[in-house]
PDB file of C-alpha atoms in Angstrom:
ATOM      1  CA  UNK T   1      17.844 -20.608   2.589  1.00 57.00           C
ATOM      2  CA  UNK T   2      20.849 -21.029   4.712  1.00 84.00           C
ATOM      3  CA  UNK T   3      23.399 -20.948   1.040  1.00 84.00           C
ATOM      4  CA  UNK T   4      21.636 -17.804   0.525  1.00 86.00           C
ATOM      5  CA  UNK T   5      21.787 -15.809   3.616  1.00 89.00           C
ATOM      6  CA  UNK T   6      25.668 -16.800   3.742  1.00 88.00           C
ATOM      7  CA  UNK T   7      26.562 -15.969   0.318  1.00 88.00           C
ATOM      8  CA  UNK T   8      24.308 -12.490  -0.549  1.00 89.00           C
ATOM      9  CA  UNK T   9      24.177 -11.439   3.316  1.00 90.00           C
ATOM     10  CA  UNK T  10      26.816 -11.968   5.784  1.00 92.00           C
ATOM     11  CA  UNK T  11      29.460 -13.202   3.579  1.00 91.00           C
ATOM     12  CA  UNK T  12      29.151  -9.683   1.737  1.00 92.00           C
ATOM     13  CA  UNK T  13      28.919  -7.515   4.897  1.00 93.00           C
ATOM     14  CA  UNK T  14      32.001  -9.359   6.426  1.00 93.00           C
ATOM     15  CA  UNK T  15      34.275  -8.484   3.240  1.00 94.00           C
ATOM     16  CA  UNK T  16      32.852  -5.151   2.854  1.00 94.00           C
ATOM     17  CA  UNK T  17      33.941  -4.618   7.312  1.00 94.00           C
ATOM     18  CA  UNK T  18      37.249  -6.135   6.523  1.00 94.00           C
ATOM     19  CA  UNK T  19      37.529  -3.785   3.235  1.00 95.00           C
ATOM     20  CA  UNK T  20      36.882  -0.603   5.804  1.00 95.00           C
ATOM     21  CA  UNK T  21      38.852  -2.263   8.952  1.00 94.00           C
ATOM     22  CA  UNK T  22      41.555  -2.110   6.205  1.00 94.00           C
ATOM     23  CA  UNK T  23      41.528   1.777   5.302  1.00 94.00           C
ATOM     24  CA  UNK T  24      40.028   2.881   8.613  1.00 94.00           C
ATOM     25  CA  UNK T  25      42.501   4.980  10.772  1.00 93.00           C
ATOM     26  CA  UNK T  26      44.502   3.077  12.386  1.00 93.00           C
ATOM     27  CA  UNK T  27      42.427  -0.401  11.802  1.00 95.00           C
ATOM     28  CA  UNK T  28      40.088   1.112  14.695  1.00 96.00           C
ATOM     29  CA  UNK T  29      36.844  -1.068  14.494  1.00 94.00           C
ATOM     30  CA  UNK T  30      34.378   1.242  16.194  1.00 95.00           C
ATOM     31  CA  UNK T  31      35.341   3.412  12.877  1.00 95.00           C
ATOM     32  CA  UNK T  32      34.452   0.612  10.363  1.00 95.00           C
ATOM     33  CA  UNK T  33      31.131  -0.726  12.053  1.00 94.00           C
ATOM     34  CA  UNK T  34      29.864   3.191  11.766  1.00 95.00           C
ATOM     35  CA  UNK T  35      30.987   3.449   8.337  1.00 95.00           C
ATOM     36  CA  UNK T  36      29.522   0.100   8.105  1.00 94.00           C
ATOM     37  CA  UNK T  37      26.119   1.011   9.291  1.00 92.00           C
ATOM     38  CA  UNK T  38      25.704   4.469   7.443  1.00 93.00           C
ATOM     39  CA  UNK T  39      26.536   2.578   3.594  1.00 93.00           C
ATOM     40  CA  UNK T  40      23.673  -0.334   4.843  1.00 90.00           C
ATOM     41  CA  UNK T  41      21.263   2.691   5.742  1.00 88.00           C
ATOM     42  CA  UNK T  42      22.633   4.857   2.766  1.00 89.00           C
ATOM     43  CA  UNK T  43      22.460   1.604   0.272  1.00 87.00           C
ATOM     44  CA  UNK T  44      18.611   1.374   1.333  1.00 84.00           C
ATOM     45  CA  UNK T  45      17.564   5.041   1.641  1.00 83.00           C
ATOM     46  CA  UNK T  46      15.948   5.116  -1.822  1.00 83.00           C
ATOM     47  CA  UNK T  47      13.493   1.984  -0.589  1.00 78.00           C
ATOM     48  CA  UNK T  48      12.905   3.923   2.931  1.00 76.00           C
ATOM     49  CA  UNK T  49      12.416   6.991   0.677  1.00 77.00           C
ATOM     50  CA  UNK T  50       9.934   5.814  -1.228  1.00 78.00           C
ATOM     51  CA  UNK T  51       8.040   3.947   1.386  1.00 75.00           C
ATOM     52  CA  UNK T  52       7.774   7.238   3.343  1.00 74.00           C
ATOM     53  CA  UNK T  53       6.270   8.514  -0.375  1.00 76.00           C
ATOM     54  CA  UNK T  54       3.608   5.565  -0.001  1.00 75.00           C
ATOM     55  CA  UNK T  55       2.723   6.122   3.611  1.00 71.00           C
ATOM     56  CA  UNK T  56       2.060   9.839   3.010  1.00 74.00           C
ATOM     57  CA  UNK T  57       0.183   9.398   0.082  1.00 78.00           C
ATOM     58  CA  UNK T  58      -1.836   6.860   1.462  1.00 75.00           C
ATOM     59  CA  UNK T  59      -2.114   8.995   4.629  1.00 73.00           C
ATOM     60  CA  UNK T  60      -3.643  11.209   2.084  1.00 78.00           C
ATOM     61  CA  UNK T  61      -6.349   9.366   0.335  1.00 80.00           C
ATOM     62  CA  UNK T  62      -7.557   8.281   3.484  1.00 80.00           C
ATOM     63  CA  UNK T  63     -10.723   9.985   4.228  1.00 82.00           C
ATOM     64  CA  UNK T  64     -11.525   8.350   0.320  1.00 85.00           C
ATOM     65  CA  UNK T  65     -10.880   4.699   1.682  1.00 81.00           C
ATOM     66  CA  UNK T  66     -12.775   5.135   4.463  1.00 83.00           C
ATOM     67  CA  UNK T  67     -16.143   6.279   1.997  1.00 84.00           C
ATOM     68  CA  UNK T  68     -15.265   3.588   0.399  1.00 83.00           C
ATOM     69  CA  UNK T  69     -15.758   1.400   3.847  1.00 82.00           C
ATOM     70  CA  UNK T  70     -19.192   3.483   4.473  1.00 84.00           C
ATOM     71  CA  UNK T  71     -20.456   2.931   0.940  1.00 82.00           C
ATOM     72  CA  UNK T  72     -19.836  -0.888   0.000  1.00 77.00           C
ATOM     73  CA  UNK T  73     -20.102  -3.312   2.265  1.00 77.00           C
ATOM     74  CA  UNK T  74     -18.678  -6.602   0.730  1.00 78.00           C
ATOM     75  CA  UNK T  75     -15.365  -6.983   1.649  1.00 79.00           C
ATOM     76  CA  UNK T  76     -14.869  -8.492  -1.863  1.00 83.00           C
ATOM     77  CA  UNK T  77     -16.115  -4.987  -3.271  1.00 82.00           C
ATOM     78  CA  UNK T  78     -14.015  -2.750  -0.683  1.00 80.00           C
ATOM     79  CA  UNK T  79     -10.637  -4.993  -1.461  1.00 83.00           C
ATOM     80  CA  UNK T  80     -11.319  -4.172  -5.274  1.00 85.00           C
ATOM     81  CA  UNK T  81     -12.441  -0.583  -4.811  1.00 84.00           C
ATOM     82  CA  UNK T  82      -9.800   0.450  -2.556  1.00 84.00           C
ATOM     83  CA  UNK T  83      -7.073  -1.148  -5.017  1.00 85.00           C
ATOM     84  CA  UNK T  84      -8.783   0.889  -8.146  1.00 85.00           C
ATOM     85  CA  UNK T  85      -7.927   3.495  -6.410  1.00 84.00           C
ATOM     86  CA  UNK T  86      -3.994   3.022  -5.647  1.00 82.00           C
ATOM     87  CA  UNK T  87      -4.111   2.378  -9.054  1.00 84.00           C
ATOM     88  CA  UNK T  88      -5.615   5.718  -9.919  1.00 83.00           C
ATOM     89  CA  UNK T  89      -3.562   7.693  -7.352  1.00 79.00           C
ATOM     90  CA  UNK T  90      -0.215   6.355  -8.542  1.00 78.00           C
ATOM     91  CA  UNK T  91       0.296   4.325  -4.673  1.00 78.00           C
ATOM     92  CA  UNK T  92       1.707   0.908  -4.379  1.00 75.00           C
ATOM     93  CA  UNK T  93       0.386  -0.015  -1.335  1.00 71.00           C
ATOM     94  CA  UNK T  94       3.352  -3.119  -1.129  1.00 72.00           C
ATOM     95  CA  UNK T  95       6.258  -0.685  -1.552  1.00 66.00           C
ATOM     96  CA  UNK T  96       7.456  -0.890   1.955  1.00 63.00           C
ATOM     97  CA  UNK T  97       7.305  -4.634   2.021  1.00 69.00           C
ATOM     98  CA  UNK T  98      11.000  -5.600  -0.098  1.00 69.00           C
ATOM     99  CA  UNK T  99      12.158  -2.980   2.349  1.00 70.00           C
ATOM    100  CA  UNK T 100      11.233  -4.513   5.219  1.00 72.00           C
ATOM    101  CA  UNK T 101      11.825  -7.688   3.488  1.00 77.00           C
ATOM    102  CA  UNK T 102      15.983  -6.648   2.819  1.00 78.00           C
ATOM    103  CA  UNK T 103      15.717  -5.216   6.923  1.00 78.00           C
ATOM    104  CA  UNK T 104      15.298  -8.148   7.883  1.00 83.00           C
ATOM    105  CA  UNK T 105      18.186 -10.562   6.668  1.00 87.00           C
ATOM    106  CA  UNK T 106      20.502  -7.693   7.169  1.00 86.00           C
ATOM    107  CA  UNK T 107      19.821  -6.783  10.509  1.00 83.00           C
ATOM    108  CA  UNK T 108      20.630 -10.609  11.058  1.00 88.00           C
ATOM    109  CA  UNK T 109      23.750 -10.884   9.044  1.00 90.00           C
ATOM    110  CA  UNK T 110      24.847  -7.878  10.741  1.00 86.00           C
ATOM    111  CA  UNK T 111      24.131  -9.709  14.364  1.00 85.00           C
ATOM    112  CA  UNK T 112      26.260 -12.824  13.075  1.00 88.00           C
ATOM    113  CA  UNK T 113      29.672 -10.641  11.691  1.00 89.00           C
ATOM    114  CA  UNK T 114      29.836  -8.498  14.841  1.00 85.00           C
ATOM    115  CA  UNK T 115      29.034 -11.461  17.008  1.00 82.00           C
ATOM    116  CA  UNK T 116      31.960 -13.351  15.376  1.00 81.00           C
ATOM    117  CA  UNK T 117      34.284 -10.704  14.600  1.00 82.00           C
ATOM    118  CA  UNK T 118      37.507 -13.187  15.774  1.00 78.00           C
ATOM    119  CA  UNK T 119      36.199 -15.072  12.800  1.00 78.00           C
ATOM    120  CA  UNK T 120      36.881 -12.302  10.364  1.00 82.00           C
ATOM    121  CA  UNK T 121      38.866 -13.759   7.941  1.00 83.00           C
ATOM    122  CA  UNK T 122      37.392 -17.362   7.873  1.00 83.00           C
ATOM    123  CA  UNK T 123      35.459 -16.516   5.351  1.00 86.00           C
ATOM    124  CA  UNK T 124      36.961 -13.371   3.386  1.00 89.00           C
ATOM    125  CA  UNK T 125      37.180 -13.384  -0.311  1.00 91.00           C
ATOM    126  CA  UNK T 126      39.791 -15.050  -1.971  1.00 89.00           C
ATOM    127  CA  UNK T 127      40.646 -12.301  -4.092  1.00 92.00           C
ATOM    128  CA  UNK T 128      40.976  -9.592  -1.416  1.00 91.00           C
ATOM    129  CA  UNK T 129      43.787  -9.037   0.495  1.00 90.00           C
ATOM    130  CA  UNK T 130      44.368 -10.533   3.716  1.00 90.00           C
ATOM    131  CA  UNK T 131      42.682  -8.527   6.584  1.00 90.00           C
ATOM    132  CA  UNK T 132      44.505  -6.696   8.746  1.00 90.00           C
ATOM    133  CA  UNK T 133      44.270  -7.077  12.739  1.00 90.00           C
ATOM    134  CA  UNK T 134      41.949  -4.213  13.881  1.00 93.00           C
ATOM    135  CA  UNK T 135      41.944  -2.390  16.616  1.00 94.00           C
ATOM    136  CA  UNK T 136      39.106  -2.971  18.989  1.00 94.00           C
ATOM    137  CA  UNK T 137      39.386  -0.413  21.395  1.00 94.00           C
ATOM    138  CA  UNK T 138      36.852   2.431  20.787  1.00 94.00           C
ATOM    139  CA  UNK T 139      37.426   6.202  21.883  1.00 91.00           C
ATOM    140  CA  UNK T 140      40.306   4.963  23.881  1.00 90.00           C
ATOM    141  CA  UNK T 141      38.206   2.942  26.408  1.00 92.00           C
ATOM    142  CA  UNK T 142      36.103   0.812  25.033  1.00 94.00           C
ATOM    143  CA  UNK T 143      36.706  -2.788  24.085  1.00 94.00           C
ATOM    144  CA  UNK T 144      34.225  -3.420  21.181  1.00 93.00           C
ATOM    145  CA  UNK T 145      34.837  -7.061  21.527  1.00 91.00           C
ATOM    146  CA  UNK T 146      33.267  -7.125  24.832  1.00 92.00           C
ATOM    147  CA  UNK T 147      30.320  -5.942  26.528  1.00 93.00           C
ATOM    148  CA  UNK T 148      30.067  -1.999  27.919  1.00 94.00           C
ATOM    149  CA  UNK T 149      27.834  -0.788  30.046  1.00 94.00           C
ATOM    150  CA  UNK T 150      27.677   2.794  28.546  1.00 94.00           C
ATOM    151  CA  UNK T 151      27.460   1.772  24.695  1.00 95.00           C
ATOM    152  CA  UNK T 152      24.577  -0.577  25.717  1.00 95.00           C
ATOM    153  CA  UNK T 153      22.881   1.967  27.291  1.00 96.00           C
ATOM    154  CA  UNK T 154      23.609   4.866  24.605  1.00 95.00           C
ATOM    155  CA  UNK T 155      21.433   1.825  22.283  1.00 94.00           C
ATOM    156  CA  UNK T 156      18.781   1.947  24.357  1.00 94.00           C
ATOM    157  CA  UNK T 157      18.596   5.819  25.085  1.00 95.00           C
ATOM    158  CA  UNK T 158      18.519   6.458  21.170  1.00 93.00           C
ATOM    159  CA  UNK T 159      16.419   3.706  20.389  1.00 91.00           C
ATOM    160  CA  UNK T 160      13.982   5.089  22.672  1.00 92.00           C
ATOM    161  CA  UNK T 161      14.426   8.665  21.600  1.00 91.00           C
ATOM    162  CA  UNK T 162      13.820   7.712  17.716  1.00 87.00           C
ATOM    163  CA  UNK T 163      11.153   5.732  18.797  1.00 85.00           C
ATOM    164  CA  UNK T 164       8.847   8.373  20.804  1.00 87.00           C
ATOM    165  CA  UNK T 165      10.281  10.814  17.706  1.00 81.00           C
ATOM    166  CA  UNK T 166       8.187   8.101  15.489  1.00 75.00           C
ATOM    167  CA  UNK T 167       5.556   8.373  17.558  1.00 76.00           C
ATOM    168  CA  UNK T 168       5.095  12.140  17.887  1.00 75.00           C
ATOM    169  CA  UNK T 169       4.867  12.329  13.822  1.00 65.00           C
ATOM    170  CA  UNK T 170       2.832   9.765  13.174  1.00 62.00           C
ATOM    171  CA  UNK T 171       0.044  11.158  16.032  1.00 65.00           C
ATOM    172  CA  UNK T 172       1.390  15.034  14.188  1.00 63.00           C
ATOM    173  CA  UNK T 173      -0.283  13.483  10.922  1.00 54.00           C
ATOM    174  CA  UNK T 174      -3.324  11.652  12.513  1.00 52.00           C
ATOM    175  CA  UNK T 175      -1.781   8.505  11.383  1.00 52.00           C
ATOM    176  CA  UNK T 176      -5.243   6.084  11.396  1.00 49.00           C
ATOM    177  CA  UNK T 177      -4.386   3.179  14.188  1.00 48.00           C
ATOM    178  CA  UNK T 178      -6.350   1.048  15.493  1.00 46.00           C
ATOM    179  CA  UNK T 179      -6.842   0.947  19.253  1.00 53.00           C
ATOM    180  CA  UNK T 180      -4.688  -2.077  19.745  1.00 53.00           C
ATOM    181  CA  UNK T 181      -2.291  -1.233  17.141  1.00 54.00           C
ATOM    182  CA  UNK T 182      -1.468   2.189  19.197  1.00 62.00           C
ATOM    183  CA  UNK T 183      -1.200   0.723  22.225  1.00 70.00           C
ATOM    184  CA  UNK T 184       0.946  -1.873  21.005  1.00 70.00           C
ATOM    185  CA  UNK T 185       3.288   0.465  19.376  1.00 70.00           C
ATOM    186  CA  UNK T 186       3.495   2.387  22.270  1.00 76.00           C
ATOM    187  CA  UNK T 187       4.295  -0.213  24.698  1.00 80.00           C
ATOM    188  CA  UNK T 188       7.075  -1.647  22.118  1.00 82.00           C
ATOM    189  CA  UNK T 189       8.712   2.147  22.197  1.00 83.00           C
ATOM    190  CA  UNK T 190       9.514   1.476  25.896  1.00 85.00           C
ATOM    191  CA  UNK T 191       9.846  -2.345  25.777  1.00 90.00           C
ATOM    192  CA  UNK T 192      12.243  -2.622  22.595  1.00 89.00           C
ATOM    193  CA  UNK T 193      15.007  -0.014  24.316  1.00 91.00           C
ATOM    194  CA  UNK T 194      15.379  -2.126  27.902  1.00 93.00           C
ATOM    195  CA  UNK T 195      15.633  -5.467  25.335  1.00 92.00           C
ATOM    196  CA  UNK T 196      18.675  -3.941  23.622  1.00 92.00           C
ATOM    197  CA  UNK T 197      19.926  -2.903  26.774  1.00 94.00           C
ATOM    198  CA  UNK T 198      19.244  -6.282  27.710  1.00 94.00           C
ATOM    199  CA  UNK T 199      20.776  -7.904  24.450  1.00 91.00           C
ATOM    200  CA  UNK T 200      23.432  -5.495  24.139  1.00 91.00           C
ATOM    201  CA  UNK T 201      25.611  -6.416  27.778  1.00 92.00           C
ATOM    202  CA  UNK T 202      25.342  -9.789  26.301  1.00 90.00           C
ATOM    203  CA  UNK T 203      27.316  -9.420  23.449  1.00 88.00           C
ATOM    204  CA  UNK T 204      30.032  -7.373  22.242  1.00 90.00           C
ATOM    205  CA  UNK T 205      29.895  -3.935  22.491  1.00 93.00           C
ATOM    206  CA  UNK T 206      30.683  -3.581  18.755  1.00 93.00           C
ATOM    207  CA  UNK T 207      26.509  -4.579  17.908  1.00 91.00           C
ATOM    208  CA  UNK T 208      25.818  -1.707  20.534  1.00 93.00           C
ATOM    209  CA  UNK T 209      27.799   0.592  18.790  1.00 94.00           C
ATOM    210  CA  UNK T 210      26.221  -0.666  15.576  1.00 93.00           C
ATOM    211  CA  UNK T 211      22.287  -0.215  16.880  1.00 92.00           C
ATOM    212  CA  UNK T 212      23.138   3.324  17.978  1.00 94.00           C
ATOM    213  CA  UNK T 213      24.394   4.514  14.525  1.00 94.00           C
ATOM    214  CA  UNK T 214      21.245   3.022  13.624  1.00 90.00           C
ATOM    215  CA  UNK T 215      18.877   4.961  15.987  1.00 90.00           C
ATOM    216  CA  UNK T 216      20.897   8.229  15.133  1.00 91.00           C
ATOM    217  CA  UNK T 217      20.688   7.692  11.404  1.00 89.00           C
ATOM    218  CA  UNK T 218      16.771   7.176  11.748  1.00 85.00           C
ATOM    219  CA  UNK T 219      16.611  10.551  13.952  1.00 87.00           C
ATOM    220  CA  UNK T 220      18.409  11.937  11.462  1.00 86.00           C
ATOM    221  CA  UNK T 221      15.788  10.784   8.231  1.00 78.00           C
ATOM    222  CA  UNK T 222      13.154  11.087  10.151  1.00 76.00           C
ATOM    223  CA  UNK T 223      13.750  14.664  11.175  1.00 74.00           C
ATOM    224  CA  UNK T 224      14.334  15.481   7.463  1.00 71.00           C
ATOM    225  CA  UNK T 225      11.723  13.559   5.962  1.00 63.00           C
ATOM    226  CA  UNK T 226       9.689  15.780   8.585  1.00 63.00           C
ATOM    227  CA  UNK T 227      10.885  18.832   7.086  1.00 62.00           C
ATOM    228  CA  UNK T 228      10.346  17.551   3.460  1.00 57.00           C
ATOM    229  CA  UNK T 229       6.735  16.981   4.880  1.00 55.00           C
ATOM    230  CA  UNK T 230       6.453  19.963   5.897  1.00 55.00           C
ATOM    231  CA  UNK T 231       7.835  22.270   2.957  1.00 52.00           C
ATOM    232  CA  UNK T 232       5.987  19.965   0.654  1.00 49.00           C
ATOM    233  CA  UNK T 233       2.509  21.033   1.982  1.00 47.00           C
ATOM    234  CA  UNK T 234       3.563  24.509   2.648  1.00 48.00           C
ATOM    235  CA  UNK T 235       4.692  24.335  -1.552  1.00 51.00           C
ATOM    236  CA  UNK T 236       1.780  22.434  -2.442  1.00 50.00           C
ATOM    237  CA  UNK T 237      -0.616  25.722  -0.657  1.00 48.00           C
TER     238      UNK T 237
END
């Protein structure tokens, strides 16, 4: 497991930093780990994409699931029932798991080449040219290969906006939850933005950099996957 996560994770996303450290103005880092982070989110936009194609057209068939539920009441029956009729709608109910399943490894390899970014070239490709020293300082103030207070808490401020953004649609669409599942989610879209706070003046500033681009790319999807939403079911009337 280890051979693999080196060789198809972080030993790709550390070439392909040292690659943009290399043609990024004036080596500047902070430049690289957001072009870095947008061609991650870009490279798995089409999975997100159709995941968000799932959820809605789940969202959709919903009231037919749950006659299913009323009608049948072998688990067994409902399992089979409920799959005939994904099948019939054209839904793969698993689509969002190899996206989750790529977020995951990524997100970690990520962690490792911004946590070691004095280790840059230790394990560059032999066939690229040698790395370049980059410059660390970001905006003209901050060293990305320290802690900062105000990157870690720009994470955490756009963490927490995308996450009550999240929440807002989903409760727009009448998302079905359970009781424990909302409240859960809820408490994790105030809990997960003090833990990268947390995390984030821990570490260099460089992964704080790196989870707001994230936050601000989501913000950014989700806002526009809201307005596909929405001129889709204006089109479809």
């Amino acid at each position: 497991m280890s051979f693999i996560f080196h060789n198809f994770f972080y030993q790709p996303l550390l070439n392909v930093l040292g690659v943009i450290i290399m043609i990024a103005p004036g080596h500047n880092l902070g430049i690289a780990v957001i072009i870095l982070t947008l061609l991650v989110n870009l490279l798995l936009l089409p999975l997100s994409i159709k995941m968000r194609r799932s959820q809605r057209a789940m969202q959709e068939i919903q009231p037919e699931i749950e006659k299913i539920r009323q009608q049948v009441k072998d688990k067994n029956d409902q399992a089979r029932r409920t799959m005939e009729l994904y099948r019939e709608k054209g839904i793969n109910p698993f689509s969002g798991f190899l996206f989750i399943l790529l977020q995951i490894p990524l997100f970690f390899a990520l962690f490792r080449v911004l946590k070691n970014l004095d280790n840059l070239t230790h394990d560059a490709y032999d066939f690229l040219p040698l790395f370049p020293p980059f410059n660390p300082i970001f905006l003209g103030v901050i060293d990305l290969t320290h802690p900062h207070l105000a990157l870690a808490l720009s994470a955490g401020i756009f963490q927490l906006i995308q996450g009550i953004f999240t929440l807002s649609i989903q409760k727009k669409n009448k998302q079905p939850t359970s009781d424990f599942a909302s409240a859960l989610q809820k408490q994790m879209v105030f809990t997960m933005p003090l833990f990268i706070v947390i995390i984030s003046m821990q570490l260099p500033s460089a992964l704080a950099l790196y989870w707001t681009t994230l936050s601000l790319f989501a913000i950014v999807h989700e806002g526009f996957g809201r307005l596909y939403g929405r001129n889709s079911s204006h089109n479809n009337k």
